[in-house]
PDB file of N, CA and C in Angstrom:
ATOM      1  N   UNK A   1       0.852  -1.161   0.000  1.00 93.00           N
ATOM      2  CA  UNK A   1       0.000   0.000   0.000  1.00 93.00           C
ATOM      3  C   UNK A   1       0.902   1.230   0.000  1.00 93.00           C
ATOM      4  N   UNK A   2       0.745   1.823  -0.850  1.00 93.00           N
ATOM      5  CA  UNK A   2       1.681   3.131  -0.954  1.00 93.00           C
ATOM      6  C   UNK A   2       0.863   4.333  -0.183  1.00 93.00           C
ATOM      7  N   UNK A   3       1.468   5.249   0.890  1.00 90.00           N
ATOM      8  CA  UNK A   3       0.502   6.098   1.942  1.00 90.00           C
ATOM      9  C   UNK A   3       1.222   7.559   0.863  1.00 90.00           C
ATOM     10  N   UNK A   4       0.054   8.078   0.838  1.00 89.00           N
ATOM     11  CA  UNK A   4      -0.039   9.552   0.578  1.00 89.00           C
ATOM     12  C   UNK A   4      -0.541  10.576   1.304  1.00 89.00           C
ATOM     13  N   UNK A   5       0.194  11.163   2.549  1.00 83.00           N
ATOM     14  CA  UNK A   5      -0.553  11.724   3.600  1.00 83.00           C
ATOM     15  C   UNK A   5      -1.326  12.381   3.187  1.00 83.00           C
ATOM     16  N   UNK A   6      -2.659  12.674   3.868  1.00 80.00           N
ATOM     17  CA  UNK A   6      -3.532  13.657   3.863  1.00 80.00           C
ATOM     18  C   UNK A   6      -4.284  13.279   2.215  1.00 80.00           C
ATOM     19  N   UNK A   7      -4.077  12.155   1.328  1.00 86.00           N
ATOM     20  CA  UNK A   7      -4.248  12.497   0.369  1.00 86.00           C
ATOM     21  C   UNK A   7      -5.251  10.875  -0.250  1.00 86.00           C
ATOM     22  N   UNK A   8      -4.472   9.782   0.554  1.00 90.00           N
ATOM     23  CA  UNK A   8      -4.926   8.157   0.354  1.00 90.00           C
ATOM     24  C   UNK A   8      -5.209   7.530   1.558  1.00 90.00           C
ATOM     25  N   UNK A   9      -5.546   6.271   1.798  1.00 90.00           N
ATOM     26  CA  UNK A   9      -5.415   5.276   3.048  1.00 90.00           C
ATOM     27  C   UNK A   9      -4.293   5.252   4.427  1.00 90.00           C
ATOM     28  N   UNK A  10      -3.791   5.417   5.382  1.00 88.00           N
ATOM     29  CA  UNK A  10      -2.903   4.778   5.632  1.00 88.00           C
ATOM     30  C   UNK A  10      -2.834   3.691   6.647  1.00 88.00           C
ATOM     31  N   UNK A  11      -1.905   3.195   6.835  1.00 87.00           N
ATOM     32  CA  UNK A  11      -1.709   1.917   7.910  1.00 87.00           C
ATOM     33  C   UNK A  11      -2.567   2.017   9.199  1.00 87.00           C
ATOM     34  N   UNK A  12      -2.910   3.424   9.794  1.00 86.00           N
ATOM     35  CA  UNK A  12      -4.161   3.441  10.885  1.00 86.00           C
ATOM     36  C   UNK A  12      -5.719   2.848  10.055  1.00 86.00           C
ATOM     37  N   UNK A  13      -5.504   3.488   8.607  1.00 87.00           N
ATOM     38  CA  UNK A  13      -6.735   3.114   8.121  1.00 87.00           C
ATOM     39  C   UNK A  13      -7.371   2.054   8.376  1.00 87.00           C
ATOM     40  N   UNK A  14      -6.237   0.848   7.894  1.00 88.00           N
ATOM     41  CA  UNK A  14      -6.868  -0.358   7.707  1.00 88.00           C
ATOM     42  C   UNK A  14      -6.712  -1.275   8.959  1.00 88.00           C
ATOM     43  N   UNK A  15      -5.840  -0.887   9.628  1.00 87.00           N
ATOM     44  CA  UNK A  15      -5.542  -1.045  10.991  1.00 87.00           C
ATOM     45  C   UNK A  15      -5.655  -0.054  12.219  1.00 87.00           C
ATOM     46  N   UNK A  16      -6.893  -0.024  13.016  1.00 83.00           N
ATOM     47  CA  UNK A  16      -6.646   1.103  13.768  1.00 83.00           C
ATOM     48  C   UNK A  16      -6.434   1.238  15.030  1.00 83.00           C
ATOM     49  N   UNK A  17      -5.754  -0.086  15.478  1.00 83.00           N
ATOM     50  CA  UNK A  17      -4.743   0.245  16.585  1.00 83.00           C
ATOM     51  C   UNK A  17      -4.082  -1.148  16.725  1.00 83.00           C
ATOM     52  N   UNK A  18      -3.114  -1.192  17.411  1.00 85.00           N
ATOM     53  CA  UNK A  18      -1.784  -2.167  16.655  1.00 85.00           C
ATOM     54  C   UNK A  18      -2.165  -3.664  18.039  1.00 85.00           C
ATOM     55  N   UNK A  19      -1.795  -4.419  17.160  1.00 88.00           N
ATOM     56  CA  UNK A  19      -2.590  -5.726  18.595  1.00 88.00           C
ATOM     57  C   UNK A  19      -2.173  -5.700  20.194  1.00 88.00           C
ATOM     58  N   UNK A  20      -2.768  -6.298  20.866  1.00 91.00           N
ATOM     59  CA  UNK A  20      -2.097  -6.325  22.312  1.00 91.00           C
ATOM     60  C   UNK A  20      -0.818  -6.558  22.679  1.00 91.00           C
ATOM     61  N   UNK A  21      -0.229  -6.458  23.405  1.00 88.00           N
ATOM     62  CA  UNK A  21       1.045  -6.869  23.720  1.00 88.00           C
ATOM     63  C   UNK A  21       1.141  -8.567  23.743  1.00 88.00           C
ATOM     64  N   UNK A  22       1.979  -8.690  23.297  1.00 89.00           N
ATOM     65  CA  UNK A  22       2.586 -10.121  23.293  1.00 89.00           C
ATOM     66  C   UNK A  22       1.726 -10.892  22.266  1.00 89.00           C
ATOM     67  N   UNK A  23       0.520 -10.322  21.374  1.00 93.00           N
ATOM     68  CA  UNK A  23      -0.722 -11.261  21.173  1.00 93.00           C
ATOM     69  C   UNK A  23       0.475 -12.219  19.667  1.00 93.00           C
ATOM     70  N   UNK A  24       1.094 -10.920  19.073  1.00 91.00           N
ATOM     71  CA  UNK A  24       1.852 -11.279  17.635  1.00 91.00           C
ATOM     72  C   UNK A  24       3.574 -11.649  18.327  1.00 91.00           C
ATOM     73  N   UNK A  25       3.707 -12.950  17.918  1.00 92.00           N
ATOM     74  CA  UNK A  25       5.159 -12.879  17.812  1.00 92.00           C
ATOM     75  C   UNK A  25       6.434 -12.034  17.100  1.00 92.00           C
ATOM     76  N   UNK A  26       7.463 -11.645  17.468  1.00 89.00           N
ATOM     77  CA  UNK A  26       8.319 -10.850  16.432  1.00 89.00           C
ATOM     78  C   UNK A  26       8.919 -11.405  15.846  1.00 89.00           C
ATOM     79  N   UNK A  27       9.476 -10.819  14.578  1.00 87.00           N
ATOM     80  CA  UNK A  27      10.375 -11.422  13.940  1.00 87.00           C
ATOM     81  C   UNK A  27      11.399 -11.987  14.366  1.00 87.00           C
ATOM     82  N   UNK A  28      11.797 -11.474  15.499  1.00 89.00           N
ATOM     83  CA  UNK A  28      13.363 -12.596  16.062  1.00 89.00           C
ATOM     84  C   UNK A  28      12.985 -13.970  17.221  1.00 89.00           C
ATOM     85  N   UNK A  29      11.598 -13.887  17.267  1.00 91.00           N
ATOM     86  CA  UNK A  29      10.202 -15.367  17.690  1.00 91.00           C
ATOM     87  C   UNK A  29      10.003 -16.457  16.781  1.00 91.00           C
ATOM     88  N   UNK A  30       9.571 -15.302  15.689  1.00 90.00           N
ATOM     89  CA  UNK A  30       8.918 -16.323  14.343  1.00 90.00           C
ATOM     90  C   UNK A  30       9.998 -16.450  13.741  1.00 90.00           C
ATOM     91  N   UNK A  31      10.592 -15.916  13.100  1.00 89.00           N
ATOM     92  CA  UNK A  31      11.292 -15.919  11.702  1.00 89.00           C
ATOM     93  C   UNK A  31      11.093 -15.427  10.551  1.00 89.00           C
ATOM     94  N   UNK A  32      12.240 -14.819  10.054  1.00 87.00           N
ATOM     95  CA  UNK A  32      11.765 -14.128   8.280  1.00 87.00           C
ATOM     96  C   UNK A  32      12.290 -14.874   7.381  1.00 87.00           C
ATOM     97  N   UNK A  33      12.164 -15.126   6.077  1.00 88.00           N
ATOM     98  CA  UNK A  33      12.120 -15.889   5.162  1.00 88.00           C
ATOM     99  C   UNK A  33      12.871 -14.584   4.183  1.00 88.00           C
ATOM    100  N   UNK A  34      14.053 -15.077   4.231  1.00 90.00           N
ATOM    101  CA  UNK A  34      15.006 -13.719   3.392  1.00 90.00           C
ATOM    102  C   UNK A  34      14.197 -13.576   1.974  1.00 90.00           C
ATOM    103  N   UNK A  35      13.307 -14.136   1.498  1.00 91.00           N
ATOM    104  CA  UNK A  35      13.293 -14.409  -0.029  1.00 91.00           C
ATOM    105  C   UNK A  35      12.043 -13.509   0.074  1.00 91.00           C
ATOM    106  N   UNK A  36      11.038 -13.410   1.342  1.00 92.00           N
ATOM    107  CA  UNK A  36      10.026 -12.703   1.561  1.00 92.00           C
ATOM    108  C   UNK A  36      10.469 -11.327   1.369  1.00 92.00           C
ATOM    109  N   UNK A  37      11.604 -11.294   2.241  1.00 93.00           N
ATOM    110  CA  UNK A  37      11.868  -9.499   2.968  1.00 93.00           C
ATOM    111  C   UNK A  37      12.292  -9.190   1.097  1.00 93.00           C
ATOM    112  N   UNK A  38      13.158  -9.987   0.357  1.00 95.00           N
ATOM    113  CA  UNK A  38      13.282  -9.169  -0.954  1.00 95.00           C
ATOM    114  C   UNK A  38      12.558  -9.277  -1.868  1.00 95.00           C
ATOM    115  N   UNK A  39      11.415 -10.045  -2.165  1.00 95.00           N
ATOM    116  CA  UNK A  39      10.254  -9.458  -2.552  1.00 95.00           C
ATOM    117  C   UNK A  39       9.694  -8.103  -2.263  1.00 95.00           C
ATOM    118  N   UNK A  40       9.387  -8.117  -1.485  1.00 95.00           N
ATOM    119  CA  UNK A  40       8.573  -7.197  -0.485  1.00 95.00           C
ATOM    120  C   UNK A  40       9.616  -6.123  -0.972  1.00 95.00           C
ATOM    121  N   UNK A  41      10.573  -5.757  -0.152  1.00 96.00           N
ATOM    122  CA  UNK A  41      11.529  -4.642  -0.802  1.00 96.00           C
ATOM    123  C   UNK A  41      11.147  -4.126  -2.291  1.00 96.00           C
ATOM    124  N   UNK A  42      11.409  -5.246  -3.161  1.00 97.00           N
ATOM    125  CA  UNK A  42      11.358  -4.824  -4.493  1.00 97.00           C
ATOM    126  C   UNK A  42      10.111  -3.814  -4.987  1.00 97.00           C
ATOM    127  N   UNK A  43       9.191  -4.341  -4.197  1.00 96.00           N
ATOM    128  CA  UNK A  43       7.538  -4.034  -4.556  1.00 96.00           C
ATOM    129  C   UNK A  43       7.874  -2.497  -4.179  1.00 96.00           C
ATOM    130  N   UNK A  44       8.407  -2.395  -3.015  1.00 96.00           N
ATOM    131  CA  UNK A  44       8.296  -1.379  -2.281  1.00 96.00           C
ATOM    132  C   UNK A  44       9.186  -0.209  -2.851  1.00 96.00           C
ATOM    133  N   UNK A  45      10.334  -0.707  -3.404  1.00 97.00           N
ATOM    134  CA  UNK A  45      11.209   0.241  -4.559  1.00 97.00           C
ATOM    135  C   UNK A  45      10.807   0.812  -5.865  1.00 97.00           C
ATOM    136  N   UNK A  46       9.774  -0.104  -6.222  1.00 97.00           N
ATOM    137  CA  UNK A  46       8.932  -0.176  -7.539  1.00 97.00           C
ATOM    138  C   UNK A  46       7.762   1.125  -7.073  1.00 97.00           C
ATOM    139  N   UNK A  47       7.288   0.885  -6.239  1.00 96.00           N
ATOM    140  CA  UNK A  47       6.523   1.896  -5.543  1.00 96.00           C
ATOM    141  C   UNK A  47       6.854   3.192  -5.336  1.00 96.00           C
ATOM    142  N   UNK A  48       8.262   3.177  -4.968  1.00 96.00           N
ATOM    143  CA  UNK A  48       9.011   4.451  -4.702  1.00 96.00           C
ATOM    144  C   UNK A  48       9.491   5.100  -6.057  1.00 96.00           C
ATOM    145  N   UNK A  49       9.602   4.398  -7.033  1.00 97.00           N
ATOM    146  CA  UNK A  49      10.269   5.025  -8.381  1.00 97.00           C
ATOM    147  C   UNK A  49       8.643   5.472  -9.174  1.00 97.00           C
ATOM    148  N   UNK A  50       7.713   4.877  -8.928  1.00 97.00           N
ATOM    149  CA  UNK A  50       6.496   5.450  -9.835  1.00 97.00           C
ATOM    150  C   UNK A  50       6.247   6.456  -9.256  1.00 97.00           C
ATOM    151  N   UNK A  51       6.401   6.978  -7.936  1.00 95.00           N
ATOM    152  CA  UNK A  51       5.828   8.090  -7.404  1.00 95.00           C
ATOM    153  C   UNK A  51       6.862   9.156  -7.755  1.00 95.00           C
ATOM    154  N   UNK A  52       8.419   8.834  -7.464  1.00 96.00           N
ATOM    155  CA  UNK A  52       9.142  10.073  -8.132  1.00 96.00           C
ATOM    156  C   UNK A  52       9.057  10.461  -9.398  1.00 96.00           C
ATOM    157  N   UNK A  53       8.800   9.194 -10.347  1.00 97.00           N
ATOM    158  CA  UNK A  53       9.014   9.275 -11.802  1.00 97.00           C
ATOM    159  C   UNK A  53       7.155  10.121 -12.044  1.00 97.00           C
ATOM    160  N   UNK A  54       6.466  10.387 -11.218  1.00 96.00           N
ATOM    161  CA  UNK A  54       5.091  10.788 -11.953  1.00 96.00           C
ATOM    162  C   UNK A  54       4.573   9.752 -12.036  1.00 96.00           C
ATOM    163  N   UNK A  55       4.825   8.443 -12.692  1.00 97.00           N
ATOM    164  CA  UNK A  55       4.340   7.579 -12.868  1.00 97.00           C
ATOM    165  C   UNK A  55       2.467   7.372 -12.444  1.00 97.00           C
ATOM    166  N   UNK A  56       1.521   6.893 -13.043  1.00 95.00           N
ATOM    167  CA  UNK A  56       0.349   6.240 -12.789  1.00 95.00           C
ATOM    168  C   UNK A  56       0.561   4.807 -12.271  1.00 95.00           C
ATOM    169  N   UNK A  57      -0.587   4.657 -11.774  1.00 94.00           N
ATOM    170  CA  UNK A  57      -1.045   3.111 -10.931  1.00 94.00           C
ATOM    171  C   UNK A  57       0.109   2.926  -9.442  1.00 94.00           C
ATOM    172  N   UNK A  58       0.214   3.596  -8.981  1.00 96.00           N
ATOM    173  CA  UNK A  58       0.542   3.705  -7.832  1.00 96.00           C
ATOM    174  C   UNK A  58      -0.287   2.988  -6.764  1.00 96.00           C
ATOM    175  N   UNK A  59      -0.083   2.332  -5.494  1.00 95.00           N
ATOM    176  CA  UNK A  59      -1.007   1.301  -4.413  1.00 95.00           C
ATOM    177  C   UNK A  59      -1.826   2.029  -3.969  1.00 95.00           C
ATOM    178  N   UNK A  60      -2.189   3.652  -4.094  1.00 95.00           N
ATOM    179  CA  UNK A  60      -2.808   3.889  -3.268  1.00 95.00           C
ATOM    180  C   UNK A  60      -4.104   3.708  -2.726  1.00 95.00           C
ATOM    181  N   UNK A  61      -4.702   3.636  -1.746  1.00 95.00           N
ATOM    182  CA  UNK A  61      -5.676   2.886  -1.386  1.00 95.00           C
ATOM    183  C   UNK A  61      -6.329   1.508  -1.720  1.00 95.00           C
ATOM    184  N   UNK A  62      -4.974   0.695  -1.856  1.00 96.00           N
ATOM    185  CA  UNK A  62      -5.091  -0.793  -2.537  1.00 96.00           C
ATOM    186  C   UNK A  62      -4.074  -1.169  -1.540  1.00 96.00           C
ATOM    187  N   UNK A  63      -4.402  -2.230  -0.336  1.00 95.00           N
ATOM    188  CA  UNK A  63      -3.555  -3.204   0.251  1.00 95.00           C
ATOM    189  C   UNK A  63      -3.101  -4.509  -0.598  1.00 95.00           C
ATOM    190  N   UNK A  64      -1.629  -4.557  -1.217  1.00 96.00           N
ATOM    191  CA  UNK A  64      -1.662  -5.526  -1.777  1.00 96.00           C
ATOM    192  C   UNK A  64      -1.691  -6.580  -1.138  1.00 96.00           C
ATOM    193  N   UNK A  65      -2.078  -8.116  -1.262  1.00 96.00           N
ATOM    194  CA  UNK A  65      -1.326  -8.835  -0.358  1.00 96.00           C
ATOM    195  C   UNK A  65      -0.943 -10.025  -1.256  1.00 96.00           C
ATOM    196  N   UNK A  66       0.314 -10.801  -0.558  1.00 95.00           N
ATOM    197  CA  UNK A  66       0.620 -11.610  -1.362  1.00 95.00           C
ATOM    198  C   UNK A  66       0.850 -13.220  -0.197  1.00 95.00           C
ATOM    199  N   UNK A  67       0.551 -14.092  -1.095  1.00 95.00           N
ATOM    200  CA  UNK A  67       0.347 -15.186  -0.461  1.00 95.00           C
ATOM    201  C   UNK A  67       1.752 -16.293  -1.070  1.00 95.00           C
ATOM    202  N   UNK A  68       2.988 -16.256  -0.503  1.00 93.00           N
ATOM    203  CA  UNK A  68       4.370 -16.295  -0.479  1.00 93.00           C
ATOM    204  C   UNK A  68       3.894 -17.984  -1.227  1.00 93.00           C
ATOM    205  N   UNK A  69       3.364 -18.848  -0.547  1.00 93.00           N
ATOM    206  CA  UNK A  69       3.380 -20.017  -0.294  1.00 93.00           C
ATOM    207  C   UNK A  69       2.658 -20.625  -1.971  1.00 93.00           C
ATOM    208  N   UNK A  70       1.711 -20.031  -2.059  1.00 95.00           N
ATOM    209  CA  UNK A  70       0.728 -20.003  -3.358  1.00 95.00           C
ATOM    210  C   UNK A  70       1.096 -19.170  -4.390  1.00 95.00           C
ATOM    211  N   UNK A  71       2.292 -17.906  -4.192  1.00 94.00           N
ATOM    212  CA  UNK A  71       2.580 -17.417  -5.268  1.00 94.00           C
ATOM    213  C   UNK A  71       1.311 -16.620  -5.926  1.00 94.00           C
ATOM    214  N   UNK A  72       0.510 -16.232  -5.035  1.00 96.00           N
ATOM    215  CA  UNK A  72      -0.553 -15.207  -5.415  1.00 96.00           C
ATOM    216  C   UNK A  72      -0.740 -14.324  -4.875  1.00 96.00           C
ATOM    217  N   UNK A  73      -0.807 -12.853  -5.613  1.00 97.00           N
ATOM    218  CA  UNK A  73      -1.056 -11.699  -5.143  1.00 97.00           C
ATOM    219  C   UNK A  73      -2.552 -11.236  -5.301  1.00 97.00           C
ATOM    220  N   UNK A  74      -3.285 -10.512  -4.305  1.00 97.00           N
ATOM    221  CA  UNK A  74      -4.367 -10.114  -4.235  1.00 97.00           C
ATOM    222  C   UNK A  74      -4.544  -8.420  -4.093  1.00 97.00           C
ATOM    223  N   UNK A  75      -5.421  -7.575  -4.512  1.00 97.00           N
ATOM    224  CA  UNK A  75      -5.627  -6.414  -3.898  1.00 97.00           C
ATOM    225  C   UNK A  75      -6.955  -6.125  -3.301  1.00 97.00           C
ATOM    226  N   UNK A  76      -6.592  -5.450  -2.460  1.00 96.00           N
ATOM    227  CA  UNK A  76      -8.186  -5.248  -1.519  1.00 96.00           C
ATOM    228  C   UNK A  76      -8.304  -3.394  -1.352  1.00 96.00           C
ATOM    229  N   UNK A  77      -9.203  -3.073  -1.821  1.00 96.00           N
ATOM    230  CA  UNK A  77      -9.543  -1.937  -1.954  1.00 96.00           C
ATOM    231  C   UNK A  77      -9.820  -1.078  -0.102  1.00 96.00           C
ATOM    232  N   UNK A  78      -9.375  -0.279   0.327  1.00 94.00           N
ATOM    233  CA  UNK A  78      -9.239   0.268   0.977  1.00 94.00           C
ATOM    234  C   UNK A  78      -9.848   1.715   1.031  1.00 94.00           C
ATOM    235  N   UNK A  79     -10.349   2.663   2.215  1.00 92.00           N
ATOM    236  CA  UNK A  79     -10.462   3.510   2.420  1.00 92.00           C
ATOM    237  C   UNK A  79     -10.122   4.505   3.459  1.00 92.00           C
ATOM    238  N   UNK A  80      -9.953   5.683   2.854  1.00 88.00           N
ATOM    239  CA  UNK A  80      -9.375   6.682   3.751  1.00 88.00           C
ATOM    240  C   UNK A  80     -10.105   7.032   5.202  1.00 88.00           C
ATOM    241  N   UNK A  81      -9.721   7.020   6.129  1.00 84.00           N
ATOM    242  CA  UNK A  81     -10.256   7.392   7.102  1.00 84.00           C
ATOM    243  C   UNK A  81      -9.795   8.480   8.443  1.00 84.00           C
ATOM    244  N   UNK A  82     -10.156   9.331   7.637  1.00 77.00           N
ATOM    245  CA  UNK A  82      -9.668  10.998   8.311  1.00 77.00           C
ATOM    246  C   UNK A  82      -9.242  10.595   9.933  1.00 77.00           C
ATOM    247  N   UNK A  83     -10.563  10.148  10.673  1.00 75.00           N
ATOM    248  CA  UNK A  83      -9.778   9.815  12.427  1.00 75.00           C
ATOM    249  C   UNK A  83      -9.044   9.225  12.593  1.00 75.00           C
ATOM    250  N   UNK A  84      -8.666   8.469  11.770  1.00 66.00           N
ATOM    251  CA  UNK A  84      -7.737   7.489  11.626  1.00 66.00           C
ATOM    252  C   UNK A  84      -6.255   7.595  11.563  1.00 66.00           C
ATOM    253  N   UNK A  85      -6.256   9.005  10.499  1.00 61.00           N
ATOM    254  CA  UNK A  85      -4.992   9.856   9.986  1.00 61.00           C
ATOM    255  C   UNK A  85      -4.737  10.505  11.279  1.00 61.00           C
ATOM    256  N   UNK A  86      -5.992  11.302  11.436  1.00 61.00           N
ATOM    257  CA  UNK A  86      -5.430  12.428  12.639  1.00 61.00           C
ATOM    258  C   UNK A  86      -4.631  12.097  13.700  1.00 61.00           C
ATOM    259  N   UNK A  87      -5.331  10.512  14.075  1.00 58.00           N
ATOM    260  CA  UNK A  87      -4.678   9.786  15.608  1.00 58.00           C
ATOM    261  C   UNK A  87      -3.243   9.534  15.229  1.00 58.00           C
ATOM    262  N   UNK A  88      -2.895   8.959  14.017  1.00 57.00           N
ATOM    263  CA  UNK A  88      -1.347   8.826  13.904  1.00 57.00           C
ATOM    264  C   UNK A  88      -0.334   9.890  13.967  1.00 57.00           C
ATOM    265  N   UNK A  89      -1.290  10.823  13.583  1.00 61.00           N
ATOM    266  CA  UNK A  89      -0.250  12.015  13.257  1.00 61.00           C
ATOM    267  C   UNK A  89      -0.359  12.850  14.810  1.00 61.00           C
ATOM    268  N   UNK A  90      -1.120  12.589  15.644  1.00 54.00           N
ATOM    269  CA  UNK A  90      -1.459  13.089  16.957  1.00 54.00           C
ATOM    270  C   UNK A  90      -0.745  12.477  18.084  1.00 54.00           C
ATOM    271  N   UNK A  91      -0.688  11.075  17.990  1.00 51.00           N
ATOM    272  CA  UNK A  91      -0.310   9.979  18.768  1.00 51.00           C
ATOM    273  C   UNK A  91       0.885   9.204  18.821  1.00 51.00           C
ATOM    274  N   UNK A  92       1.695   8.779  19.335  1.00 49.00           N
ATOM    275  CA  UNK A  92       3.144   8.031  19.584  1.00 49.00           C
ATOM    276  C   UNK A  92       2.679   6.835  19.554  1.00 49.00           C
ATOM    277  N   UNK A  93       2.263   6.013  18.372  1.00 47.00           N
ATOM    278  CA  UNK A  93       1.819   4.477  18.227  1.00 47.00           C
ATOM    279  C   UNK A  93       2.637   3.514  18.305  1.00 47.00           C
ATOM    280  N   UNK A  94       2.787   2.418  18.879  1.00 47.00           N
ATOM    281  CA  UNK A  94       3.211   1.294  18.990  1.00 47.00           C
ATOM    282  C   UNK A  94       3.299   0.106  17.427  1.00 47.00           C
ATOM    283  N   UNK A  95       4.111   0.801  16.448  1.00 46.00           N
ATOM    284  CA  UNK A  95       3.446  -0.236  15.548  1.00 46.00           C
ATOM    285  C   UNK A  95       3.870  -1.700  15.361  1.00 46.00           C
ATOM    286  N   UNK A  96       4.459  -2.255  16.634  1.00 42.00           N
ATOM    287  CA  UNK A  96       5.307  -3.646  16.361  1.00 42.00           C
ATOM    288  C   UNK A  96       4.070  -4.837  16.641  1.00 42.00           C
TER     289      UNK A  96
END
């Protein structure tokens, strides 16, 4: 999901407040799958060059998600949600 303040979705949007303590394991619990983190990167570089370059079709307000195991990507349409923005930009959030 590419965030455009004040302008698209962001991470409070679709999430609007981060789970309980202890509920999610961390990455140094679970484990990362190096092949994940450079996917993911790539997407995320690809993301970063359409927005400098001008570029169209940018994520915004589209959570991509991708399913590592199945090799399928999905998008789920998303919406902006102003209280949502304000609290992040108001608030010292916990996002782990």
């Amino acid at each position: 999901m590419t965030v455009r303040p004040g302008v698209s979705a962001c991470y409070r949007c679709v999430f609007n407040a981060p789970p309980p303590p202890k509920a999610v394991p961390s990455c140094s619990q679970a484990g990362v799958l190096g092949a994940v983190a450079g996917v993911i990167g790539s997407l995320q570089a690809t993301e970063a060059l359409k927005f400098l370059l001008g570029l169209d079709g940018l994520l915004t307000d589209t959570l991509l998600v991708w399913n590592a195991q199945r090799m399928d990507f999905r998008k789920v349409k998303v919406k902006q949600n102003n209280a949502a923005q304000y609290a992040a930009r108001t608030h010292d959030h916990d996002l782990a």
